[in-house]
């Protein structure tokens, strides 16, 4: 009998790809969007997972508004922290494995190199703290838990979600520049490893099928500044807008962000899982699907 995966947050960038990937691998897949299951409701979560009888529950739902979280930390904590406890408790009761997703923002970015799973977290923001709380809840209640930390996710579903992604934002700003004549300003003093959602879904399914548990990094293979990432996007899209490098001091945001938060996928590599393609290949694939 095929194994059953429940995918929470199925309408998001990653949720969409998890549904596609696990279905393609022959799993029985049941997806829930926020309307079908709000994970902040512990009774609804427990009833839903008890009825579904899944082997694995993958939680791709999240509160991702990093700057807004500074003015509403409780809202972030409810979804990214306490709701993960709801899922972990219900998974334990339903004898299902919990796969949860976290972020590079659990780190403070001071290491100056890509972070490994063994590095100690030290978040700088309400969002980062809420995501770290979610990691702890996933690990506290469910023994076979897998926590996959990722970074700068972009996937085809981001064209339609309220939050979108960095590629969509750059393409939108380039379009607006034709009338506004304003340069596009992107920070050059923050480095990340942008991650293509279909590749993250593939890596996750590989981890699950190999029985890897614990904290695992699933970031894109290339570490670069957001400014260089914007340049790469425009090159791949055949666009040439006026782009200006800025920095944290000039471009203030409500939330403090780690300066260097690329992730190194040490555990996945040690498990023999194939690396993701380079970032340019991923961006070109993304643009072909638009
Ligand atoms: N996007 C990034 O750059 C990034 C970076 C690092 C880590 N991550 C992590 O990667 C994972 C996937 O991110 P993503 O980019 O796929 O996010 P996304 O596209 O924003 O999708 C998140 C989904 O969660 C749903 N959701 C929010 N609150 C919910 C609730 N209370 N109950 C049920 N569903 C709820 C949202 O529904 P609505 O649209 O209805 O709100 C949305 O469909 C998350 O854990 C995120 O924290 C993302």
PDB file of C-alpha atoms in Angstrom, residues 28-285:
ATOM      1  CA  UNK A  28      -1.039   9.067  -1.396  1.00  0.00           C
ATOM      2  CA  UNK A  29      -1.173  12.802  -0.716  1.00  0.00           C
ATOM      3  CA  UNK A  30      -3.732  14.888   1.153  1.00  0.00           C
ATOM      4  CA  UNK A  31      -3.132  18.639   1.142  1.00  0.00           C
ATOM      5  CA  UNK A  32      -4.695  21.272   3.395  1.00  0.00           C
ATOM      6  CA  UNK A  33      -4.684  25.010   2.822  1.00  0.00           C
ATOM      7  CA  UNK A  34      -5.423  27.490   5.581  1.00  0.00           C
ATOM      8  CA  UNK A  35      -9.189  27.477   4.901  1.00  0.00           C
ATOM      9  CA  UNK A  36      -9.329  23.681   5.255  1.00  0.00           C
ATOM     10  CA  UNK A  37      -7.106  23.553   8.352  1.00  0.00           C
ATOM     11  CA  UNK A  38      -5.938  26.467  10.462  1.00  0.00           C
ATOM     12  CA  UNK A  39      -3.035  24.991  12.419  1.00  0.00           C
ATOM     13  CA  UNK A  40      -3.455  27.449  15.307  1.00  0.00           C
ATOM     14  CA  UNK A  41      -6.616  25.489  16.278  1.00  0.00           C
ATOM     15  CA  UNK A  42      -5.395  22.496  18.350  1.00  0.00           C
ATOM     16  CA  UNK A  43      -8.740  20.659  18.277  1.00  0.00           C
ATOM     17  CA  UNK A  44      -9.059  20.968  14.505  1.00  0.00           C
ATOM     18  CA  UNK A  45      -5.457  19.763  14.062  1.00  0.00           C
ATOM     19  CA  UNK A  46      -5.972  16.750  16.308  1.00  0.00           C
ATOM     20  CA  UNK A  47      -9.271  15.748  14.639  1.00  0.00           C
ATOM     21  CA  UNK A  48      -7.895  16.257  11.153  1.00  0.00           C
ATOM     22  CA  UNK A  49      -4.760  14.144  11.660  1.00  0.00           C
ATOM     23  CA  UNK A  50      -6.629  11.424  13.571  1.00  0.00           C
ATOM     24  CA  UNK A  51      -9.079  11.105  10.651  1.00  0.00           C
ATOM     25  CA  UNK A  52      -6.383  11.218   7.935  1.00  0.00           C
ATOM     26  CA  UNK A  53      -4.154   8.522   9.531  1.00  0.00           C
ATOM     27  CA  UNK A  54      -1.006   9.750   7.722  1.00  0.00           C
ATOM     28  CA  UNK A  55       2.446   8.172   7.838  1.00  0.00           C
ATOM     29  CA  UNK A  56       4.076  11.591   7.508  1.00  0.00           C
ATOM     30  CA  UNK A  57       2.838  15.151   8.107  1.00  0.00           C
ATOM     31  CA  UNK A  58       4.793  17.888   6.300  1.00  0.00           C
ATOM     32  CA  UNK A  59       4.196  21.376   7.646  1.00  0.00           C
ATOM     33  CA  UNK A  60       4.884  24.016   4.974  1.00  0.00           C
ATOM     34  CA  UNK A  61       2.547  26.559   6.610  1.00  0.00           C
ATOM     35  CA  UNK A  62       4.173  29.583   8.189  1.00  0.00           C
ATOM     36  CA  UNK A  63       3.833  33.220   9.174  1.00  0.00           C
ATOM     37  CA  UNK A  64       6.520  34.683   6.912  1.00  0.00           C
ATOM     38  CA  UNK A  65       6.103  38.476   7.238  1.00  0.00           C
ATOM     39  CA  UNK A  66       9.495  39.116   8.784  1.00  0.00           C
ATOM     40  CA  UNK A  67       9.121  42.891   9.273  1.00  0.00           C
ATOM     41  CA  UNK A  68       5.441  42.873  10.295  1.00  0.00           C
ATOM     42  CA  UNK A  69       6.294  40.297  12.969  1.00  0.00           C
ATOM     43  CA  UNK A  70       8.186  43.015  14.875  1.00  0.00           C
ATOM     44  CA  UNK A  71       4.871  44.796  15.555  1.00  0.00           C
ATOM     45  CA  UNK A  72       2.822  41.605  16.005  1.00  0.00           C
ATOM     46  CA  UNK A  73       5.187  39.026  17.523  1.00  0.00           C
ATOM     47  CA  UNK A  74       2.309  37.071  19.051  1.00  0.00           C
ATOM     48  CA  UNK A  75       0.745  36.428  15.622  1.00  0.00           C
ATOM     49  CA  UNK A  76       4.072  35.079  14.375  1.00  0.00           C
ATOM     50  CA  UNK A  77       4.539  32.964  17.493  1.00  0.00           C
ATOM     51  CA  UNK A  78       1.026  31.482  17.240  1.00  0.00           C
ATOM     52  CA  UNK A  79       1.665  30.112  13.725  1.00  0.00           C
ATOM     53  CA  UNK A  80       5.419  29.452  13.765  1.00  0.00           C
ATOM     54  CA  UNK A  81       5.683  28.326  17.394  1.00  0.00           C
ATOM     55  CA  UNK A  82       2.572  27.131  19.191  1.00  0.00           C
ATOM     56  CA  UNK A  83       0.871  25.733  16.081  1.00  0.00           C
ATOM     57  CA  UNK A  84       3.902  23.479  15.534  1.00  0.00           C
ATOM     58  CA  UNK A  85       3.286  22.137  19.033  1.00  0.00           C
ATOM     59  CA  UNK A  86      -0.312  21.395  17.969  1.00  0.00           C
ATOM     60  CA  UNK A  87       1.016  19.445  14.992  1.00  0.00           C
ATOM     61  CA  UNK A  88       3.712  17.612  16.942  1.00  0.00           C
ATOM     62  CA  UNK A  89       1.302  16.526  19.691  1.00  0.00           C
ATOM     63  CA  UNK A  90      -1.265  15.368  17.104  1.00  0.00           C
ATOM     64  CA  UNK A  91       1.449  13.532  15.137  1.00  0.00           C
ATOM     65  CA  UNK A  92       2.532  11.669  18.259  1.00  0.00           C
ATOM     66  CA  UNK A  93      -1.072  10.674  18.935  1.00  0.00           C
ATOM     67  CA  UNK A  94      -1.595   9.585  15.310  1.00  0.00           C
ATOM     68  CA  UNK A  95       1.795   7.792  15.188  1.00  0.00           C
ATOM     69  CA  UNK A  96       2.892   9.950  12.236  1.00  0.00           C
ATOM     70  CA  UNK A  97       6.291  11.495  11.549  1.00  0.00           C
ATOM     71  CA  UNK A  98       6.406  15.320  11.610  1.00  0.00           C
ATOM     72  CA  UNK A  99       8.470  17.097   8.969  1.00  0.00           C
ATOM     73  CA  UNK A 100       8.724  20.792   9.741  1.00  0.00           C
ATOM     74  CA  UNK A 101      10.440  23.655   7.888  1.00  0.00           C
ATOM     75  CA  UNK A 102      12.510  26.376   9.482  1.00  0.00           C
ATOM     76  CA  UNK A 103      14.748  29.206   8.417  1.00  0.00           C
ATOM     77  CA  UNK A 104      18.269  30.603   8.113  1.00  0.00           C
ATOM     78  CA  UNK A 105      16.962  33.471  10.309  1.00  0.00           C
ATOM     79  CA  UNK A 106      17.501  31.290  13.398  1.00  0.00           C
ATOM     80  CA  UNK A 107      21.171  32.341  12.991  1.00  0.00           C
ATOM     81  CA  UNK A 108      22.702  35.752  13.718  1.00  0.00           C
ATOM     82  CA  UNK A 109      24.883  35.776  10.595  1.00  0.00           C
ATOM     83  CA  UNK A 110      28.120  36.625  12.393  1.00  0.00           C
ATOM     84  CA  UNK A 111      29.978  33.423  11.432  1.00  0.00           C
ATOM     85  CA  UNK A 112      30.854  34.900   8.022  1.00  0.00           C
ATOM     86  CA  UNK A 113      30.421  31.502   6.340  1.00  0.00           C
ATOM     87  CA  UNK A 114      27.607  29.128   5.475  1.00  0.00           C
ATOM     88  CA  UNK A 115      25.940  27.671   8.572  1.00  0.00           C
ATOM     89  CA  UNK A 116      26.053  23.965   9.358  1.00  0.00           C
ATOM     90  CA  UNK A 117      23.480  21.981  11.306  1.00  0.00           C
ATOM     91  CA  UNK A 118      25.912  21.838  14.252  1.00  0.00           C
ATOM     92  CA  UNK A 119      26.120  25.663  14.600  1.00  0.00           C
ATOM     93  CA  UNK A 120      24.276  27.203  17.538  1.00  0.00           C
ATOM     94  CA  UNK A 121      21.205  29.278  16.636  1.00  0.00           C
ATOM     95  CA  UNK A 122      20.893  32.874  17.822  1.00  0.00           C
ATOM     96  CA  UNK A 123      17.953  34.622  16.129  1.00  0.00           C
ATOM     97  CA  UNK A 124      17.845  38.426  15.773  1.00  0.00           C
ATOM     98  CA  UNK A 125      14.120  38.989  15.187  1.00  0.00           C
ATOM     99  CA  UNK A 126      10.608  38.103  16.378  1.00  0.00           C
ATOM    100  CA  UNK A 127      10.227  35.975  13.248  1.00  0.00           C
ATOM    101  CA  UNK A 128      13.517  34.149  13.911  1.00  0.00           C
ATOM    102  CA  UNK A 129      12.595  33.522  17.560  1.00  0.00           C
ATOM    103  CA  UNK A 130       9.142  32.224  16.547  1.00  0.00           C
ATOM    104  CA  UNK A 131      10.677  29.827  14.006  1.00  0.00           C
ATOM    105  CA  UNK A 132      13.242  28.577  16.531  1.00  0.00           C
ATOM    106  CA  UNK A 133      10.382  27.956  18.985  1.00  0.00           C
ATOM    107  CA  UNK A 134       8.703  25.865  16.273  1.00  0.00           C
ATOM    108  CA  UNK A 135      11.879  23.810  15.869  1.00  0.00           C
ATOM    109  CA  UNK A 136      11.958  23.131  19.605  1.00  0.00           C
ATOM    110  CA  UNK A 137       8.302  22.097  19.683  1.00  0.00           C
ATOM    111  CA  UNK A 138       8.755  19.753  16.708  1.00  0.00           C
ATOM    112  CA  UNK A 139      11.744  18.151  18.398  1.00  0.00           C
ATOM    113  CA  UNK A 140      10.164  18.002  21.878  1.00  0.00           C
ATOM    114  CA  UNK A 141       7.017  16.031  21.153  1.00  0.00           C
ATOM    115  CA  UNK A 142       7.667  13.756  18.185  1.00  0.00           C
ATOM    116  CA  UNK A 143      10.661  11.386  18.271  1.00  0.00           C
ATOM    117  CA  UNK A 144      11.133  10.804  14.504  1.00  0.00           C
ATOM    118  CA  UNK A 145      10.908  14.520  13.695  1.00  0.00           C
ATOM    119  CA  UNK A 146      12.737  16.069  10.765  1.00  0.00           C
ATOM    120  CA  UNK A 147      13.336  19.839  10.786  1.00  0.00           C
ATOM    121  CA  UNK A 148      14.517  21.209   7.430  1.00  0.00           C
ATOM    122  CA  UNK A 149      15.950  24.726   7.557  1.00  0.00           C
ATOM    123  CA  UNK A 150      15.848  26.623   4.297  1.00  0.00           C
ATOM    124  CA  UNK A 151      16.581  30.099   2.932  1.00  0.00           C
ATOM    125  CA  UNK A 152      15.096  32.598   0.427  1.00  0.00           C
ATOM    126  CA  UNK A 153      12.517  30.251  -1.079  1.00  0.00           C
ATOM    127  CA  UNK A 154      11.238  30.890  -4.618  1.00  0.00           C
ATOM    128  CA  UNK A 155       8.839  28.621  -6.422  1.00  0.00           C
ATOM    129  CA  UNK A 156       6.279  28.855  -9.226  1.00  0.00           C
ATOM    130  CA  UNK A 157       3.355  29.213  -6.790  1.00  0.00           C
ATOM    131  CA  UNK A 158       4.916  32.496  -5.607  1.00  0.00           C
ATOM    132  CA  UNK A 159       3.505  34.124  -8.738  1.00  0.00           C
ATOM    133  CA  UNK A 160       0.029  33.815  -7.189  1.00  0.00           C
ATOM    134  CA  UNK A 161       0.573  33.997  -3.412  1.00  0.00           C
ATOM    135  CA  UNK A 162       0.048  37.247  -1.486  1.00  0.00           C
ATOM    136  CA  UNK A 163       3.650  37.226  -0.311  1.00  0.00           C
ATOM    137  CA  UNK A 164       5.292  36.204  -3.606  1.00  0.00           C
ATOM    138  CA  UNK A 165       9.075  35.904  -3.645  1.00  0.00           C
ATOM    139  CA  UNK A 166      12.230  37.889  -4.427  1.00  0.00           C
ATOM    140  CA  UNK A 167      12.224  37.004  -8.160  1.00  0.00           C
ATOM    141  CA  UNK A 168       8.662  38.278  -8.568  1.00  0.00           C
ATOM    142  CA  UNK A 169       9.493  41.433  -6.628  1.00  0.00           C
ATOM    143  CA  UNK A 170      12.500  42.175  -8.862  1.00  0.00           C
ATOM    144  CA  UNK A 171      10.492  41.586 -12.061  1.00  0.00           C
ATOM    145  CA  UNK A 172       7.688  43.821 -10.740  1.00  0.00           C
ATOM    146  CA  UNK A 173      10.129  46.621  -9.842  1.00  0.00           C
ATOM    147  CA  UNK A 174      11.767  46.373 -13.270  1.00  0.00           C
ATOM    148  CA  UNK A 175       8.340  46.767 -14.882  1.00  0.00           C
ATOM    149  CA  UNK A 176       7.507  49.773 -12.684  1.00  0.00           C
ATOM    150  CA  UNK A 177      10.829  51.419 -13.495  1.00  0.00           C
ATOM    151  CA  UNK A 178       9.690  51.988 -17.048  1.00  0.00           C
ATOM    152  CA  UNK A 179       7.335  54.689 -15.718  1.00  0.00           C
ATOM    153  CA  UNK A 180       8.970  55.699 -12.401  1.00  0.00           C
ATOM    154  CA  UNK A 181      12.612  55.975 -13.548  1.00  0.00           C
ATOM    155  CA  UNK A 182      13.655  55.136  -9.960  1.00  0.00           C
ATOM    156  CA  UNK A 183      16.692  52.844  -9.598  1.00  0.00           C
ATOM    157  CA  UNK A 184      16.063  49.493  -7.972  1.00  0.00           C
ATOM    158  CA  UNK A 185      17.974  49.423  -4.678  1.00  0.00           C
ATOM    159  CA  UNK A 186      19.110  46.074  -3.300  1.00  0.00           C
ATOM    160  CA  UNK A 187      21.395  45.384  -0.347  1.00  0.00           C
ATOM    161  CA  UNK A 188      24.884  44.138  -1.113  1.00  0.00           C
ATOM    162  CA  UNK A 189      25.961  43.517   2.500  1.00  0.00           C
ATOM    163  CA  UNK A 190      23.606  40.578   3.173  1.00  0.00           C
ATOM    164  CA  UNK A 191      24.410  37.115   1.844  1.00  0.00           C
ATOM    165  CA  UNK A 192      22.001  34.171   1.574  1.00  0.00           C
ATOM    166  CA  UNK A 193      21.566  30.941  -0.372  1.00  0.00           C
ATOM    167  CA  UNK A 194      18.295  31.306  -2.333  1.00  0.00           C
ATOM    168  CA  UNK A 195      16.441  28.032  -2.648  1.00  0.00           C
ATOM    169  CA  UNK A 196      14.270  26.784  -5.522  1.00  0.00           C
ATOM    170  CA  UNK A 197      11.117  25.235  -4.026  1.00  0.00           C
ATOM    171  CA  UNK A 198      10.933  22.208  -6.421  1.00  0.00           C
ATOM    172  CA  UNK A 199      14.514  21.290  -5.435  1.00  0.00           C
ATOM    173  CA  UNK A 200      13.730  21.697  -1.733  1.00  0.00           C
ATOM    174  CA  UNK A 201      10.722  19.388  -2.178  1.00  0.00           C
ATOM    175  CA  UNK A 202      12.964  16.835  -3.917  1.00  0.00           C
ATOM    176  CA  UNK A 203      15.563  17.014  -1.137  1.00  0.00           C
ATOM    177  CA  UNK A 204      12.842  16.693   1.515  1.00  0.00           C
ATOM    178  CA  UNK A 205      11.327  13.609  -0.126  1.00  0.00           C
ATOM    179  CA  UNK A 206      14.817  12.072  -0.363  1.00  0.00           C
ATOM    180  CA  UNK A 207      15.372  12.726   3.357  1.00  0.00           C
ATOM    181  CA  UNK A 208      12.003  11.214   4.299  1.00  0.00           C
ATOM    182  CA  UNK A 209      12.446   8.145   2.105  1.00  0.00           C
ATOM    183  CA  UNK A 210      15.942   7.544   3.556  1.00  0.00           C
ATOM    184  CA  UNK A 211      14.693   7.896   7.114  1.00  0.00           C
ATOM    185  CA  UNK A 212      16.903  10.890   7.984  1.00  0.00           C
ATOM    186  CA  UNK A 213      15.737  12.654  11.150  1.00  0.00           C
ATOM    187  CA  UNK A 214      16.818  15.660  13.231  1.00  0.00           C
ATOM    188  CA  UNK A 215      17.823  19.115  12.007  1.00  0.00           C
ATOM    189  CA  UNK A 216      18.900  19.229   8.354  1.00  0.00           C
ATOM    190  CA  UNK A 217      19.836  22.194   6.152  1.00  0.00           C
ATOM    191  CA  UNK A 218      18.178  22.506   2.744  1.00  0.00           C
ATOM    192  CA  UNK A 219      19.480  25.751   1.272  1.00  0.00           C
ATOM    193  CA  UNK A 220      20.407  26.549  -2.320  1.00  0.00           C
ATOM    194  CA  UNK A 221      23.958  25.649  -3.315  1.00  0.00           C
ATOM    195  CA  UNK A 222      25.132  29.201  -4.106  1.00  0.00           C
ATOM    196  CA  UNK A 223      25.848  31.868  -1.472  1.00  0.00           C
ATOM    197  CA  UNK A 224      25.582  35.411  -2.811  1.00  0.00           C
ATOM    198  CA  UNK A 225      24.440  38.901  -1.864  1.00  0.00           C
ATOM    199  CA  UNK A 226      20.871  39.971  -2.607  1.00  0.00           C
ATOM    200  CA  UNK A 227      22.348  42.575  -5.002  1.00  0.00           C
ATOM    201  CA  UNK A 228      24.200  39.882  -6.974  1.00  0.00           C
ATOM    202  CA  UNK A 229      21.072  37.739  -6.901  1.00  0.00           C
ATOM    203  CA  UNK A 230      19.066  40.615  -8.418  1.00  0.00           C
ATOM    204  CA  UNK A 231      21.713  40.987 -11.152  1.00  0.00           C
ATOM    205  CA  UNK A 232      21.513  37.258 -11.873  1.00  0.00           C
ATOM    206  CA  UNK A 233      17.699  37.409 -12.124  1.00  0.00           C
ATOM    207  CA  UNK A 234      17.792  40.325 -14.574  1.00  0.00           C
ATOM    208  CA  UNK A 235      20.494  38.638 -16.674  1.00  0.00           C
ATOM    209  CA  UNK A 236      18.437  35.438 -16.897  1.00  0.00           C
ATOM    210  CA  UNK A 237      15.261  37.421 -17.701  1.00  0.00           C
ATOM    211  CA  UNK A 238      17.036  39.454 -20.423  1.00  0.00           C
ATOM    212  CA  UNK A 239      16.280  42.731 -18.587  1.00  0.00           C
ATOM    213  CA  UNK A 240      18.591  45.670 -17.932  1.00  0.00           C
ATOM    214  CA  UNK A 241      16.982  47.978 -15.354  1.00  0.00           C
ATOM    215  CA  UNK A 242      18.969  50.550 -13.376  1.00  0.00           C
ATOM    216  CA  UNK A 243      20.080  48.640 -10.288  1.00  0.00           C
ATOM    217  CA  UNK A 244      21.903  50.266  -7.365  1.00  0.00           C
ATOM    218  CA  UNK A 245      23.687  48.556  -4.525  1.00  0.00           C
ATOM    219  CA  UNK A 246      22.655  49.702  -1.077  1.00  0.00           C
ATOM    220  CA  UNK A 247      23.367  48.476   2.443  1.00  0.00           C
ATOM    221  CA  UNK A 248      21.784  47.807   5.808  1.00  0.00           C
ATOM    222  CA  UNK A 249      22.578  51.321   7.053  1.00  0.00           C
ATOM    223  CA  UNK A 250      20.835  53.058   4.138  1.00  0.00           C
ATOM    224  CA  UNK A 251      17.985  50.560   3.745  1.00  0.00           C
ATOM    225  CA  UNK A 252      16.414  50.243   7.189  1.00  0.00           C
ATOM    226  CA  UNK A 253      13.894  47.502   7.931  1.00  0.00           C
ATOM    227  CA  UNK A 254      11.826  46.838  11.059  1.00  0.00           C
ATOM    228  CA  UNK A 255      13.418  43.435  11.602  1.00  0.00           C
ATOM    229  CA  UNK A 256      17.136  42.910  12.057  1.00  0.00           C
ATOM    230  CA  UNK A 257      18.428  40.322   9.588  1.00  0.00           C
ATOM    231  CA  UNK A 258      21.521  38.111   9.702  1.00  0.00           C
ATOM    232  CA  UNK A 259      24.289  39.451   7.453  1.00  0.00           C
ATOM    233  CA  UNK A 260      25.540  36.085   6.239  1.00  0.00           C
ATOM    234  CA  UNK A 261      22.938  33.357   6.544  1.00  0.00           C
ATOM    235  CA  UNK A 262      23.700  30.969   3.691  1.00  0.00           C
ATOM    236  CA  UNK A 263      23.149  27.336   4.688  1.00  0.00           C
ATOM    237  CA  UNK A 264      25.529  24.420   4.074  1.00  0.00           C
ATOM    238  CA  UNK A 265      23.697  21.154   3.481  1.00  0.00           C
ATOM    239  CA  UNK A 266      26.146  18.971   5.401  1.00  0.00           C
ATOM    240  CA  UNK A 267      23.724  16.320   6.678  1.00  0.00           C
ATOM    241  CA  UNK A 268      21.989  15.825   3.307  1.00  0.00           C
ATOM    242  CA  UNK A 269      25.360  15.472   1.565  1.00  0.00           C
ATOM    243  CA  UNK A 270      26.544  12.929   4.165  1.00  0.00           C
ATOM    244  CA  UNK A 271      23.321  10.976   3.546  1.00  0.00           C
ATOM    245  CA  UNK A 272      24.282  10.729  -0.142  1.00  0.00           C
ATOM    246  CA  UNK A 273      21.532  13.064  -1.354  1.00  0.00           C
ATOM    247  CA  UNK A 274      22.337  14.811  -4.643  1.00  0.00           C
ATOM    248  CA  UNK A 275      23.041  18.553  -4.355  1.00  0.00           C
ATOM    249  CA  UNK A 276      20.652  21.075  -5.868  1.00  0.00           C
ATOM    250  CA  UNK A 277      21.536  22.555  -9.272  1.00  0.00           C
ATOM    251  CA  UNK A 278      23.311  25.939  -9.216  1.00  0.00           C
ATOM    252  CA  UNK A 279      21.220  29.051  -8.698  1.00  0.00           C
ATOM    253  CA  UNK A 280      21.345  30.267 -12.303  1.00  0.00           C
ATOM    254  CA  UNK A 281      19.933  26.930 -13.538  1.00  0.00           C
ATOM    255  CA  UNK A 282      17.135  27.186 -10.955  1.00  0.00           C
ATOM    256  CA  UNK A 283      16.270  30.792 -11.850  1.00  0.00           C
ATOM    257  CA  UNK A 284      16.187  29.899 -15.557  1.00  0.00           C
ATOM    258  CA  UNK A 285      13.859  26.960 -14.818  1.00  0.00           C
TER     259      UNK A 285
END
